[in-house]
PDB file of N, CA and C in Angstrom:
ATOM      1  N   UNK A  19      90.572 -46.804 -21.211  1.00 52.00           N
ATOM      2  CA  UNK A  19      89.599 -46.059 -20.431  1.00 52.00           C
ATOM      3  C   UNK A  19      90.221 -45.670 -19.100  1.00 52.00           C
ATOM      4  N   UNK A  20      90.132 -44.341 -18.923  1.00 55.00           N
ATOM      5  CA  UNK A  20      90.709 -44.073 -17.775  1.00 55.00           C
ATOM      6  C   UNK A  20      89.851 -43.512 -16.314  1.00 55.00           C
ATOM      7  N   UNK A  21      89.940 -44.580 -15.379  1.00 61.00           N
ATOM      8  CA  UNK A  21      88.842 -43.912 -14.224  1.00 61.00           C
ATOM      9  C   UNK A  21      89.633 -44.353 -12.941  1.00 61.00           C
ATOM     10  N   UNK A  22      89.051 -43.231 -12.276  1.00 59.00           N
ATOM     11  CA  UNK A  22      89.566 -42.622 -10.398  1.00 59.00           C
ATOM     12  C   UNK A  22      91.032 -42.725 -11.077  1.00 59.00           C
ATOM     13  N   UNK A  23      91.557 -43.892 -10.284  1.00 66.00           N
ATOM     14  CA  UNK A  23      93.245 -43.926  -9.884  1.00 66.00           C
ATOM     15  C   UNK A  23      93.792 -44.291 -11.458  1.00 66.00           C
ATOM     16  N   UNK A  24      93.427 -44.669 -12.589  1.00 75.00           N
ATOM     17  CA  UNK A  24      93.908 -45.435 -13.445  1.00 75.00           C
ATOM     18  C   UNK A  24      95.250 -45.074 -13.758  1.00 75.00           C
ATOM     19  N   UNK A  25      95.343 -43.651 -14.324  1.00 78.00           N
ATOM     20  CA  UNK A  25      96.336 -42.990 -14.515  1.00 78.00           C
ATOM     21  C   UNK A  25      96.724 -41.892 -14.306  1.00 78.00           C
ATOM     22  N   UNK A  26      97.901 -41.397 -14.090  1.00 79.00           N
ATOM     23  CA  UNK A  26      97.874 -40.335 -13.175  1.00 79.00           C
ATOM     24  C   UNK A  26      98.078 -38.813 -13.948  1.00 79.00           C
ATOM     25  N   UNK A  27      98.082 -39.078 -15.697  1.00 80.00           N
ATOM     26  CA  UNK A  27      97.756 -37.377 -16.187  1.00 80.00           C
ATOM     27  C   UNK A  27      95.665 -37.961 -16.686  1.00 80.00           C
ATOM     28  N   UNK A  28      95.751 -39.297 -17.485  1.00 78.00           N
ATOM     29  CA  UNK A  28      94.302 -38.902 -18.111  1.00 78.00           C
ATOM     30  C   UNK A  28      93.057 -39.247 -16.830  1.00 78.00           C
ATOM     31  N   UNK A  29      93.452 -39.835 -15.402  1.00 82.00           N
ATOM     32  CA  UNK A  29      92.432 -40.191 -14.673  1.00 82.00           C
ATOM     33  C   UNK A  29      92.338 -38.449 -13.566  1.00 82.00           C
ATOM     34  N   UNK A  30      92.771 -37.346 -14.140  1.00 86.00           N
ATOM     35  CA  UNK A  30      92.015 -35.753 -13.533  1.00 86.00           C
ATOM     36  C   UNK A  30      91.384 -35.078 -14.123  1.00 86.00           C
ATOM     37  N   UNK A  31      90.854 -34.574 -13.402  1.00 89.00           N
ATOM     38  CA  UNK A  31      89.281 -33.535 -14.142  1.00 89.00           C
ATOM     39  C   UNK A  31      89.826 -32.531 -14.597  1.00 89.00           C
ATOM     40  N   UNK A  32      89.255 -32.160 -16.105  1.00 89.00           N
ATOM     41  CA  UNK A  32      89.508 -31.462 -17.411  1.00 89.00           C
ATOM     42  C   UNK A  32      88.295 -30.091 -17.435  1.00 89.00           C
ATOM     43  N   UNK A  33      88.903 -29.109 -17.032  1.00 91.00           N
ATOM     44  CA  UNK A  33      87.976 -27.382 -16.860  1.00 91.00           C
ATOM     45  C   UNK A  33      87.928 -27.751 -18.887  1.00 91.00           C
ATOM     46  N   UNK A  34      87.132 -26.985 -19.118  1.00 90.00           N
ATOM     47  CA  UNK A  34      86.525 -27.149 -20.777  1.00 90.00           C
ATOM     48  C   UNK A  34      85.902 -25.799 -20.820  1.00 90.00           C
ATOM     49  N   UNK A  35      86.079 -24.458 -21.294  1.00 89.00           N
ATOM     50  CA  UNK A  35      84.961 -23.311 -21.732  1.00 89.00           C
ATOM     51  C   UNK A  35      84.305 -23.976 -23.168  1.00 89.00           C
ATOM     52  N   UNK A  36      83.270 -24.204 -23.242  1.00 86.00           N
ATOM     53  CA  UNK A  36      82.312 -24.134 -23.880  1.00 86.00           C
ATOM     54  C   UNK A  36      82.575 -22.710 -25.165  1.00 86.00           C
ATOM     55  N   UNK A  37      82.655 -21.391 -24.721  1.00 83.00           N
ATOM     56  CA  UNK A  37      82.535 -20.743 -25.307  1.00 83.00           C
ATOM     57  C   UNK A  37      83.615 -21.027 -26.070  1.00 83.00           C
ATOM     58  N   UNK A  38      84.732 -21.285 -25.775  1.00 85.00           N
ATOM     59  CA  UNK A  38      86.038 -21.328 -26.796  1.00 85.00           C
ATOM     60  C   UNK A  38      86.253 -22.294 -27.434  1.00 85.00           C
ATOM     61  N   UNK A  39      84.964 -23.633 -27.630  1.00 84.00           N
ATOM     62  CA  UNK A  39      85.050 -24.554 -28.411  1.00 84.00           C
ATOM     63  C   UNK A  39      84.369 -23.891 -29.638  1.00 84.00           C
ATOM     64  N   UNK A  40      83.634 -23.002 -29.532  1.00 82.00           N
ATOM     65  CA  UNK A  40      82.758 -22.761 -30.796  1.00 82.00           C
ATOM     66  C   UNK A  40      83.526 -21.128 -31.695  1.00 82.00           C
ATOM     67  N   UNK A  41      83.417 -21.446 -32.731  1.00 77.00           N
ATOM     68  CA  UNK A  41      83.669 -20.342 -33.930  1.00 77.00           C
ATOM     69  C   UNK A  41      83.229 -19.187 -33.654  1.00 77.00           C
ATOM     70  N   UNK A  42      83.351 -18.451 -32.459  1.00 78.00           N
ATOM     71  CA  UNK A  42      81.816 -17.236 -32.739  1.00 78.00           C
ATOM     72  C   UNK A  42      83.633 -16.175 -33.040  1.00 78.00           C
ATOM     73  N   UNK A  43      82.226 -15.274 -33.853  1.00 81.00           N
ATOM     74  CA  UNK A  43      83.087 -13.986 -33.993  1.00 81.00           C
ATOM     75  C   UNK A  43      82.389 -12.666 -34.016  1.00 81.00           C
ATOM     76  N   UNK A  44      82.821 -11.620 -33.856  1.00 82.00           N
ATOM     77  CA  UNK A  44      82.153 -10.600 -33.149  1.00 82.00           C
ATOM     78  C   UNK A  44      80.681 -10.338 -33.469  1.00 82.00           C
ATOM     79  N   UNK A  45      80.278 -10.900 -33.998  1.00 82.00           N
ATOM     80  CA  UNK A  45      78.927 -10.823 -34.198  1.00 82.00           C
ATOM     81  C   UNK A  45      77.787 -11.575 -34.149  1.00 82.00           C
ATOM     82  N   UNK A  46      78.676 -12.975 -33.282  1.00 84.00           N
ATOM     83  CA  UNK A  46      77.800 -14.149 -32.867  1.00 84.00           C
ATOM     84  C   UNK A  46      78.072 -14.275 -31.005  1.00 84.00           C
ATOM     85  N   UNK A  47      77.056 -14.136 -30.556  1.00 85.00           N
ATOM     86  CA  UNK A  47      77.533 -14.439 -29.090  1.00 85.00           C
ATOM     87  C   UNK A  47      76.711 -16.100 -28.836  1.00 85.00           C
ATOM     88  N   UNK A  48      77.278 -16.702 -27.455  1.00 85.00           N
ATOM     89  CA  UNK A  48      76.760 -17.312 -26.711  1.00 85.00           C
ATOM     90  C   UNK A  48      75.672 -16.818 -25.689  1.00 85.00           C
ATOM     91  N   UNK A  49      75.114 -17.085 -25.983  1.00 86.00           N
ATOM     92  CA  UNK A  49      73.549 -16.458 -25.166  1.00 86.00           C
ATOM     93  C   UNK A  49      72.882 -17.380 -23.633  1.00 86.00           C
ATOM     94  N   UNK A  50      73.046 -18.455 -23.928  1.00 87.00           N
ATOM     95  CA  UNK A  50      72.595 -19.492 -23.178  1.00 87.00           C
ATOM     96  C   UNK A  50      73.202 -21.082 -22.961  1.00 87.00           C
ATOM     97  N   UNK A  51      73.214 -21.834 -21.994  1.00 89.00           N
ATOM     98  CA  UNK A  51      73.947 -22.621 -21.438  1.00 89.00           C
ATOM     99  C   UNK A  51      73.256 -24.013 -20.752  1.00 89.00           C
ATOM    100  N   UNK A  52      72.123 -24.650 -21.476  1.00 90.00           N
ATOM    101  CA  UNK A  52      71.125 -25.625 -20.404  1.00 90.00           C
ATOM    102  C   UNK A  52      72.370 -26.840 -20.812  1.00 90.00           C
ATOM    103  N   UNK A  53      72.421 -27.982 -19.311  1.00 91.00           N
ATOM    104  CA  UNK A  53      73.032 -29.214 -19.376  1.00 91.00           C
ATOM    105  C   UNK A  53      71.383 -29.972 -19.714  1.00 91.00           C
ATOM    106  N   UNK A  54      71.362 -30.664 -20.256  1.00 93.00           N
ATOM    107  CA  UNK A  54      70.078 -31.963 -20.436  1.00 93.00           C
ATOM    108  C   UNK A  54      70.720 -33.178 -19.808  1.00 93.00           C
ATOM    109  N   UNK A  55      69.553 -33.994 -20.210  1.00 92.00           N
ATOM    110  CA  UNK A  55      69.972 -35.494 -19.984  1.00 92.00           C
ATOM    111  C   UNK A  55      70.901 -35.704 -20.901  1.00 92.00           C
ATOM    112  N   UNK A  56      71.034 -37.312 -20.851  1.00 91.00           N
ATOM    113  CA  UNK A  56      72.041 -37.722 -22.118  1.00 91.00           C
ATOM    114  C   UNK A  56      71.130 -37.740 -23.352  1.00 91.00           C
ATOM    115  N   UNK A  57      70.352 -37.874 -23.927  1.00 91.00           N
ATOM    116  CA  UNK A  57      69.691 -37.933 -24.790  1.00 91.00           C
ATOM    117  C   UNK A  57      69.186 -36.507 -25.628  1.00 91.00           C
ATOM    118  N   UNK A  58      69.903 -35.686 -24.411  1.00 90.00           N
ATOM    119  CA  UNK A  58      69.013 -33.910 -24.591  1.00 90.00           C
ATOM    120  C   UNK A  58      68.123 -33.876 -25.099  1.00 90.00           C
ATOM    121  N   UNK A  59      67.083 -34.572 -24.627  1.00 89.00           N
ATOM    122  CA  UNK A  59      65.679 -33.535 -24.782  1.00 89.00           C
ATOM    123  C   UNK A  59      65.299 -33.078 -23.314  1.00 89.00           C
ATOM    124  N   UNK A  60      65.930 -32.928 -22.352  1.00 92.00           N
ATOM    125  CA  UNK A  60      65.426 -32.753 -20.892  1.00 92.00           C
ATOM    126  C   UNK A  60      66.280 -32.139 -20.229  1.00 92.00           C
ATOM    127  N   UNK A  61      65.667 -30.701 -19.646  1.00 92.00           N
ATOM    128  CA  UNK A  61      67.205 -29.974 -18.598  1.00 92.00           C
ATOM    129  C   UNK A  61      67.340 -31.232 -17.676  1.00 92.00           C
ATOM    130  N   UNK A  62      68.655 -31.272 -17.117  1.00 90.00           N
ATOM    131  CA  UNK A  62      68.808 -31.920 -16.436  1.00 90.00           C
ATOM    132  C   UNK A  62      68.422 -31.521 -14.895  1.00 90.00           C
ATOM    133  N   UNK A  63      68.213 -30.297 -14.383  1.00 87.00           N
ATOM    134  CA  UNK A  63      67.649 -29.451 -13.804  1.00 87.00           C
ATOM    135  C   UNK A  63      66.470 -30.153 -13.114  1.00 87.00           C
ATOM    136  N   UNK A  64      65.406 -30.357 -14.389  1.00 88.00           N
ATOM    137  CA  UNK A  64      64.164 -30.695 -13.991  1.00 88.00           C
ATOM    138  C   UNK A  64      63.730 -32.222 -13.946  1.00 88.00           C
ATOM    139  N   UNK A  65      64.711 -33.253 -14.258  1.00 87.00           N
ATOM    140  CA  UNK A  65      65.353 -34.525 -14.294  1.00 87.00           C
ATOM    141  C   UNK A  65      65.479 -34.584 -12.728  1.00 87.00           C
ATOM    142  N   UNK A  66      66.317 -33.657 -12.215  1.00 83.00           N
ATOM    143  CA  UNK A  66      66.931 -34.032 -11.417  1.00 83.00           C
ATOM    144  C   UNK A  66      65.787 -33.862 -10.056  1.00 83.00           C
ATOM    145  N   UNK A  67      65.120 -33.306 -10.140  1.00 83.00           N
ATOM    146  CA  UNK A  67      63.795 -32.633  -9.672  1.00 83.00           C
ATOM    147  C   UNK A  67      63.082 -34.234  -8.989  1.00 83.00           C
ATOM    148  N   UNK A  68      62.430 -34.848 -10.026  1.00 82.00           N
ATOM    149  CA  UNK A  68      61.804 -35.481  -9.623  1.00 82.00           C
ATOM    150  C   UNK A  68      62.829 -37.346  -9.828  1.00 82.00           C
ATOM    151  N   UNK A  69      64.294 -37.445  -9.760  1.00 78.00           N
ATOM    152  CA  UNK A  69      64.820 -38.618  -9.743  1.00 78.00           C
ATOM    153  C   UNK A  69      64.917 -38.907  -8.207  1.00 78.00           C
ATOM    154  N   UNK A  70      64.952 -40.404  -8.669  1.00 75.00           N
ATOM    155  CA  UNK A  70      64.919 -41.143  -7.181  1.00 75.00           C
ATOM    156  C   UNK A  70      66.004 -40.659  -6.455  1.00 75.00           C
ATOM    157  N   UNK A  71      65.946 -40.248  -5.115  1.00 72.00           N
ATOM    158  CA  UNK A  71      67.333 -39.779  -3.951  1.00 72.00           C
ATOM    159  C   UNK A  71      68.230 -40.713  -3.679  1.00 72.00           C
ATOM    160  N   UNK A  72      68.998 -40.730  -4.046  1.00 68.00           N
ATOM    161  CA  UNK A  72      69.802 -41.966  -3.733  1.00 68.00           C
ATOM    162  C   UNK A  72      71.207 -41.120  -2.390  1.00 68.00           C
ATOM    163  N   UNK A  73      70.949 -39.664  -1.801  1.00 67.00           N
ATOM    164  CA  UNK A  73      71.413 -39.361  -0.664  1.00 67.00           C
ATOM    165  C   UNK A  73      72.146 -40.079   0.119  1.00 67.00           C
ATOM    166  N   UNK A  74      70.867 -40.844   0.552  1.00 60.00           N
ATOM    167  CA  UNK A  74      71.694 -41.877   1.665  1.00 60.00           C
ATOM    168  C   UNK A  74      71.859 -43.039   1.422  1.00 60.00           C
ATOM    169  N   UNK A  75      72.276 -43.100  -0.067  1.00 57.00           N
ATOM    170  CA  UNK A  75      72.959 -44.639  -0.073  1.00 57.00           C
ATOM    171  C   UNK A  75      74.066 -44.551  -0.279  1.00 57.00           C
ATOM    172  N   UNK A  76      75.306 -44.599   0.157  1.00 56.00           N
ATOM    173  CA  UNK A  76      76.467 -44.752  -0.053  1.00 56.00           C
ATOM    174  C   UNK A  76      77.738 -46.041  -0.072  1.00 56.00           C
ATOM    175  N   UNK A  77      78.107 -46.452  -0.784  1.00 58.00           N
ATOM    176  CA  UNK A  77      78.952 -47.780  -0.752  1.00 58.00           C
ATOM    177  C   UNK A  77      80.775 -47.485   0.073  1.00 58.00           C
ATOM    178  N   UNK A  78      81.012 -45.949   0.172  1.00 54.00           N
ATOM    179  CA  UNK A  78      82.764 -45.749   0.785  1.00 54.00           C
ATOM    180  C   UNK A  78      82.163 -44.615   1.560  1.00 54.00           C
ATOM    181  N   UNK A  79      80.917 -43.971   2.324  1.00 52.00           N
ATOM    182  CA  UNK A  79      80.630 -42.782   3.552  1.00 52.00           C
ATOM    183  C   UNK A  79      80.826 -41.770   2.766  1.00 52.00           C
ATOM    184  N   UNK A  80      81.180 -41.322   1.503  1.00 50.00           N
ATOM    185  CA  UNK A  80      80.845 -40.182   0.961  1.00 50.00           C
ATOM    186  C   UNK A  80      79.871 -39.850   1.005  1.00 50.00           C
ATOM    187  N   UNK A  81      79.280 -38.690   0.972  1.00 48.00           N
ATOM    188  CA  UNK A  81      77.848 -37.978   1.041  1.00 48.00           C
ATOM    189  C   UNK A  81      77.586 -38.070  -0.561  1.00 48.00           C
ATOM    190  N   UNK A  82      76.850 -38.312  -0.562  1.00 46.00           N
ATOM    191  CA  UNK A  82      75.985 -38.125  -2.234  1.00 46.00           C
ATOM    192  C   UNK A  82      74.724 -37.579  -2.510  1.00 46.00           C
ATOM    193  N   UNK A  83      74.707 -36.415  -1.687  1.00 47.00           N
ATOM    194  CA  UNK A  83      73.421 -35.328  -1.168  1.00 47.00           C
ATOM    195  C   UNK A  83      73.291 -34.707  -3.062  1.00 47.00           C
ATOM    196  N   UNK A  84      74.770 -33.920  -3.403  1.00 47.00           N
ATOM    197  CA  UNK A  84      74.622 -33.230  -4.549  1.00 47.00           C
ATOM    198  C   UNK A  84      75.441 -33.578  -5.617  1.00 47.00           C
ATOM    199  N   UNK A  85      74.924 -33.671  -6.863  1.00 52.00           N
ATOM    200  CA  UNK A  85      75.523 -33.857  -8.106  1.00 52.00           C
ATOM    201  C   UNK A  85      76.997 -33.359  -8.039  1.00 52.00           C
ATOM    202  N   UNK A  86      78.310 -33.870  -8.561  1.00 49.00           N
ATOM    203  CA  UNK A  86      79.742 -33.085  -8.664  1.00 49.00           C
ATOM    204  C   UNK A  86      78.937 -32.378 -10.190  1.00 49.00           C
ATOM    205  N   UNK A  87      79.890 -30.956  -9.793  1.00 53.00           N
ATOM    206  CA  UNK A  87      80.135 -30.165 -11.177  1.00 53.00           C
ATOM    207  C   UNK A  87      78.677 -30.049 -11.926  1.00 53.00           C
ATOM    208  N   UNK A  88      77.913 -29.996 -11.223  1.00 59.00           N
ATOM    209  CA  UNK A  88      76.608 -29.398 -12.362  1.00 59.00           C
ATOM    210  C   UNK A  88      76.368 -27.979 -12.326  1.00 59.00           C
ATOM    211  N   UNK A  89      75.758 -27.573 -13.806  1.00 58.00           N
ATOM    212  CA  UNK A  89      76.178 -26.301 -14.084  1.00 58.00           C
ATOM    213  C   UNK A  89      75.179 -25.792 -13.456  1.00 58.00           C
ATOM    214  N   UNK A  90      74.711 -24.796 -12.663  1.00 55.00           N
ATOM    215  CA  UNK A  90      73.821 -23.686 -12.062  1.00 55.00           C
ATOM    216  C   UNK A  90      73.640 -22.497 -12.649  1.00 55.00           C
ATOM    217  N   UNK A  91      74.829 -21.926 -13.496  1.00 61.00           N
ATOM    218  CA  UNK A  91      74.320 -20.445 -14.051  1.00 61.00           C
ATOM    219  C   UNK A  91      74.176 -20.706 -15.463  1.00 61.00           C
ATOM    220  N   UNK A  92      72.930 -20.472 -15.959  1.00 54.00           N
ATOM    221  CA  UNK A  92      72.722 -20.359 -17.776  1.00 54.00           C
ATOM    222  C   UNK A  92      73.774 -19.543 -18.392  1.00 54.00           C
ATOM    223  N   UNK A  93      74.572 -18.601 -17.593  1.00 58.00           N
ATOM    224  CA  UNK A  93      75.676 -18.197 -18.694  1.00 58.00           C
ATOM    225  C   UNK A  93      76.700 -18.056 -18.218  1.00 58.00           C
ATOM    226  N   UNK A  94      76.834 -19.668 -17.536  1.00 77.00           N
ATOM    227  CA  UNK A  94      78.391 -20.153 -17.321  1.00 77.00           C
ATOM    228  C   UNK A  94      78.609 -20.844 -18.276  1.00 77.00           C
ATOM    229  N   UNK A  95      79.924 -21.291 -18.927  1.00 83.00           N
ATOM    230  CA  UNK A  95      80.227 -21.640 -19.942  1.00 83.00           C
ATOM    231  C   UNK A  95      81.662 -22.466 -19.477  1.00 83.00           C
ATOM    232  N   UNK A  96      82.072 -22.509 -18.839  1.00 89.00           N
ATOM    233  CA  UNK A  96      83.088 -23.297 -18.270  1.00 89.00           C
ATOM    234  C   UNK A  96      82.667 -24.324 -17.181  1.00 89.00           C
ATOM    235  N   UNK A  97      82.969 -25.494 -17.646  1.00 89.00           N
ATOM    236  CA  UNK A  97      82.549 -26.756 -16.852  1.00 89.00           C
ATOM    237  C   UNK A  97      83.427 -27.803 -16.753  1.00 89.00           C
ATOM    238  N   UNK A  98      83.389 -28.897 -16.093  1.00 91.00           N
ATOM    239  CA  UNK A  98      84.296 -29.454 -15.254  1.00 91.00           C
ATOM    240  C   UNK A  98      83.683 -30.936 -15.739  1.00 91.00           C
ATOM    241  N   UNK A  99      84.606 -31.929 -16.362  1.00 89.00           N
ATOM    242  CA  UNK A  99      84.623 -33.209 -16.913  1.00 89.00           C
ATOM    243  C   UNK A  99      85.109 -34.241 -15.651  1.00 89.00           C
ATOM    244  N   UNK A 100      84.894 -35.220 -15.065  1.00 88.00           N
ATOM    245  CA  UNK A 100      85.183 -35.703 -14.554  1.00 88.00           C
ATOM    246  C   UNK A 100      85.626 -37.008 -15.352  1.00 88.00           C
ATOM    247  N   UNK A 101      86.830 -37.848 -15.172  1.00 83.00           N
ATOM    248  CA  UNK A 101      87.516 -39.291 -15.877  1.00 83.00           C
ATOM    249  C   UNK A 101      85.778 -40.172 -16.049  1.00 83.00           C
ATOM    250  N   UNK A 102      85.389 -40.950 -17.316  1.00 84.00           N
ATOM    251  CA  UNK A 102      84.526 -41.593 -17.557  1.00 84.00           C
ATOM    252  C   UNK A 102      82.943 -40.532 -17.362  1.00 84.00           C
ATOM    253  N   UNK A 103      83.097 -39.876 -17.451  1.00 88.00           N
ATOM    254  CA  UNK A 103      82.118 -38.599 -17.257  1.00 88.00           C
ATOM    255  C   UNK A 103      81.378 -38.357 -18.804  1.00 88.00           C
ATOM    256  N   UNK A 104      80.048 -38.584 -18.868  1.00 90.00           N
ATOM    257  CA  UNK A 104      79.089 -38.138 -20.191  1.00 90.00           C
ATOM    258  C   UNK A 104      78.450 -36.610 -20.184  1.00 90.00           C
ATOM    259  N   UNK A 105      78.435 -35.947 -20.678  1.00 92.00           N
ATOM    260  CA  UNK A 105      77.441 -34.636 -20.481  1.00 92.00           C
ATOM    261  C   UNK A 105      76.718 -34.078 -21.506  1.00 92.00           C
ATOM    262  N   UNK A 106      75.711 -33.950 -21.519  1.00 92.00           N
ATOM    263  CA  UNK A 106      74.651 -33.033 -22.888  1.00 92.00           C
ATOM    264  C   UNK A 106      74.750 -31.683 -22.344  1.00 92.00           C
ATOM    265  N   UNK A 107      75.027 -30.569 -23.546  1.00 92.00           N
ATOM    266  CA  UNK A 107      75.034 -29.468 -23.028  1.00 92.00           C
ATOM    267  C   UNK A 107      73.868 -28.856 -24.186  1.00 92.00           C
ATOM    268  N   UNK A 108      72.845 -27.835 -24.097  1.00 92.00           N
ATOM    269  CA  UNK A 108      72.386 -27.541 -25.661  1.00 92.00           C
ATOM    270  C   UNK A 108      72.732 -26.216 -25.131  1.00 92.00           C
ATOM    271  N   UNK A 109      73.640 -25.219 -26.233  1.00 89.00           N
ATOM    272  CA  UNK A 109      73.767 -24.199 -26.783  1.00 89.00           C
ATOM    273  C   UNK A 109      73.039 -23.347 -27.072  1.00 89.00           C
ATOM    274  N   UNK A 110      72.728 -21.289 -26.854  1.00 89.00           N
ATOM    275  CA  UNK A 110      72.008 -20.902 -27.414  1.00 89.00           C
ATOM    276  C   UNK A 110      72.938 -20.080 -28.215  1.00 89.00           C
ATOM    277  N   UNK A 111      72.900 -19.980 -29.427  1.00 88.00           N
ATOM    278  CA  UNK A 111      73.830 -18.727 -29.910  1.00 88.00           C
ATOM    279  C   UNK A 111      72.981 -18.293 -30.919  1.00 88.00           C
ATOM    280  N   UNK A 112      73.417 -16.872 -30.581  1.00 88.00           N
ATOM    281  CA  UNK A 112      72.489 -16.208 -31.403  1.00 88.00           C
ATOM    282  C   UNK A 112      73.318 -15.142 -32.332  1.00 88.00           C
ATOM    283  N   UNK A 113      72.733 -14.298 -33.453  1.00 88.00           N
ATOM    284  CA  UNK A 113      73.967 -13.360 -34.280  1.00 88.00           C
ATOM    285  C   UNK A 113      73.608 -11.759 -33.760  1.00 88.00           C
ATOM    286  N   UNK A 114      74.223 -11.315 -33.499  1.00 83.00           N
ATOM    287  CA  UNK A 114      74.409  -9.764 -33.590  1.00 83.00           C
ATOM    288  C   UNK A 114      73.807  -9.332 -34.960  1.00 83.00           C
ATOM    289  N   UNK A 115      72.949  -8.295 -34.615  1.00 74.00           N
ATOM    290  CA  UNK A 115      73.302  -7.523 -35.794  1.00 74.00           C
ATOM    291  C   UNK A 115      74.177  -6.449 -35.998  1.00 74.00           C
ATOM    292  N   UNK A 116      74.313  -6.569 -38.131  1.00 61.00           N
ATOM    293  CA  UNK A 116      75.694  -5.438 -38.178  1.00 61.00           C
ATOM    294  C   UNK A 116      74.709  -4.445 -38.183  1.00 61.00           C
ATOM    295  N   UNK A 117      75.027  -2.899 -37.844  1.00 57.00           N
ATOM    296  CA  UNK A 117      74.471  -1.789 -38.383  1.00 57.00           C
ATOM    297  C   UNK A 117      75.218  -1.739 -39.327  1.00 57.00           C
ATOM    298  N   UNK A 118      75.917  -1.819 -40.120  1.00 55.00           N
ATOM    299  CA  UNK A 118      77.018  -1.277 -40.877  1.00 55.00           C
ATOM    300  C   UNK A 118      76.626  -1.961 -42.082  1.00 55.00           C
ATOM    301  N   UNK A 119      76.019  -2.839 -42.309  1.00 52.00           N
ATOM    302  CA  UNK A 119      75.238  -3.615 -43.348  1.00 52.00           C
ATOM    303  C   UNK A 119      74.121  -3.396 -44.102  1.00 52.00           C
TER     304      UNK A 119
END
């Protein structure tokens, strides 16, 4: 398990497109982009809304006002893993239609 200092290629943060993990081909797009909880049934969005502030508690004077790396645009698709890092993402993809069919 690799976390903060452990090691020095697997303990740095890993950029990931979303879109280029999945099969689409010209006639399937990515449409939409919600992060959930871990469990995904819940944007994390609206989770985050009403969770306890934990702002001003800090154990090393870092600020811990805002989440690292949470996604803000529904059709961003590139996101940022941090070492020991969990994330639910749910997917919208939807198909094109062919005219040609």
């Amino acid at each position: 398990y690799a976390e903060g200092e452990d090691d020095e290629h697997y303990s740095k943060p890993v950029t990931v497109d979303l879109s280029q993990l999945l099969l689409l081909d010209e006639y399937t797009v990515l449409e939409n982009v919600t992060e959930t909880t871990l469990p995904g049934y819940e944007p994390i969005a609206s989770w985050e809304e009403r969770r306890l502030d934990w702002s001003k508690v800090t154990t090393n004077g870092n600020d811990k006002s805002k989440a690292p790396g949470r996604l803000s645009d529904k059709s961003a698709t590139v996101i940022v893993l941090n070492p020991m890092e969990i994330r639910t993402f749910r997917l919208l993809v939807s198909s094109l239609s062919n005219e040609n069919e």
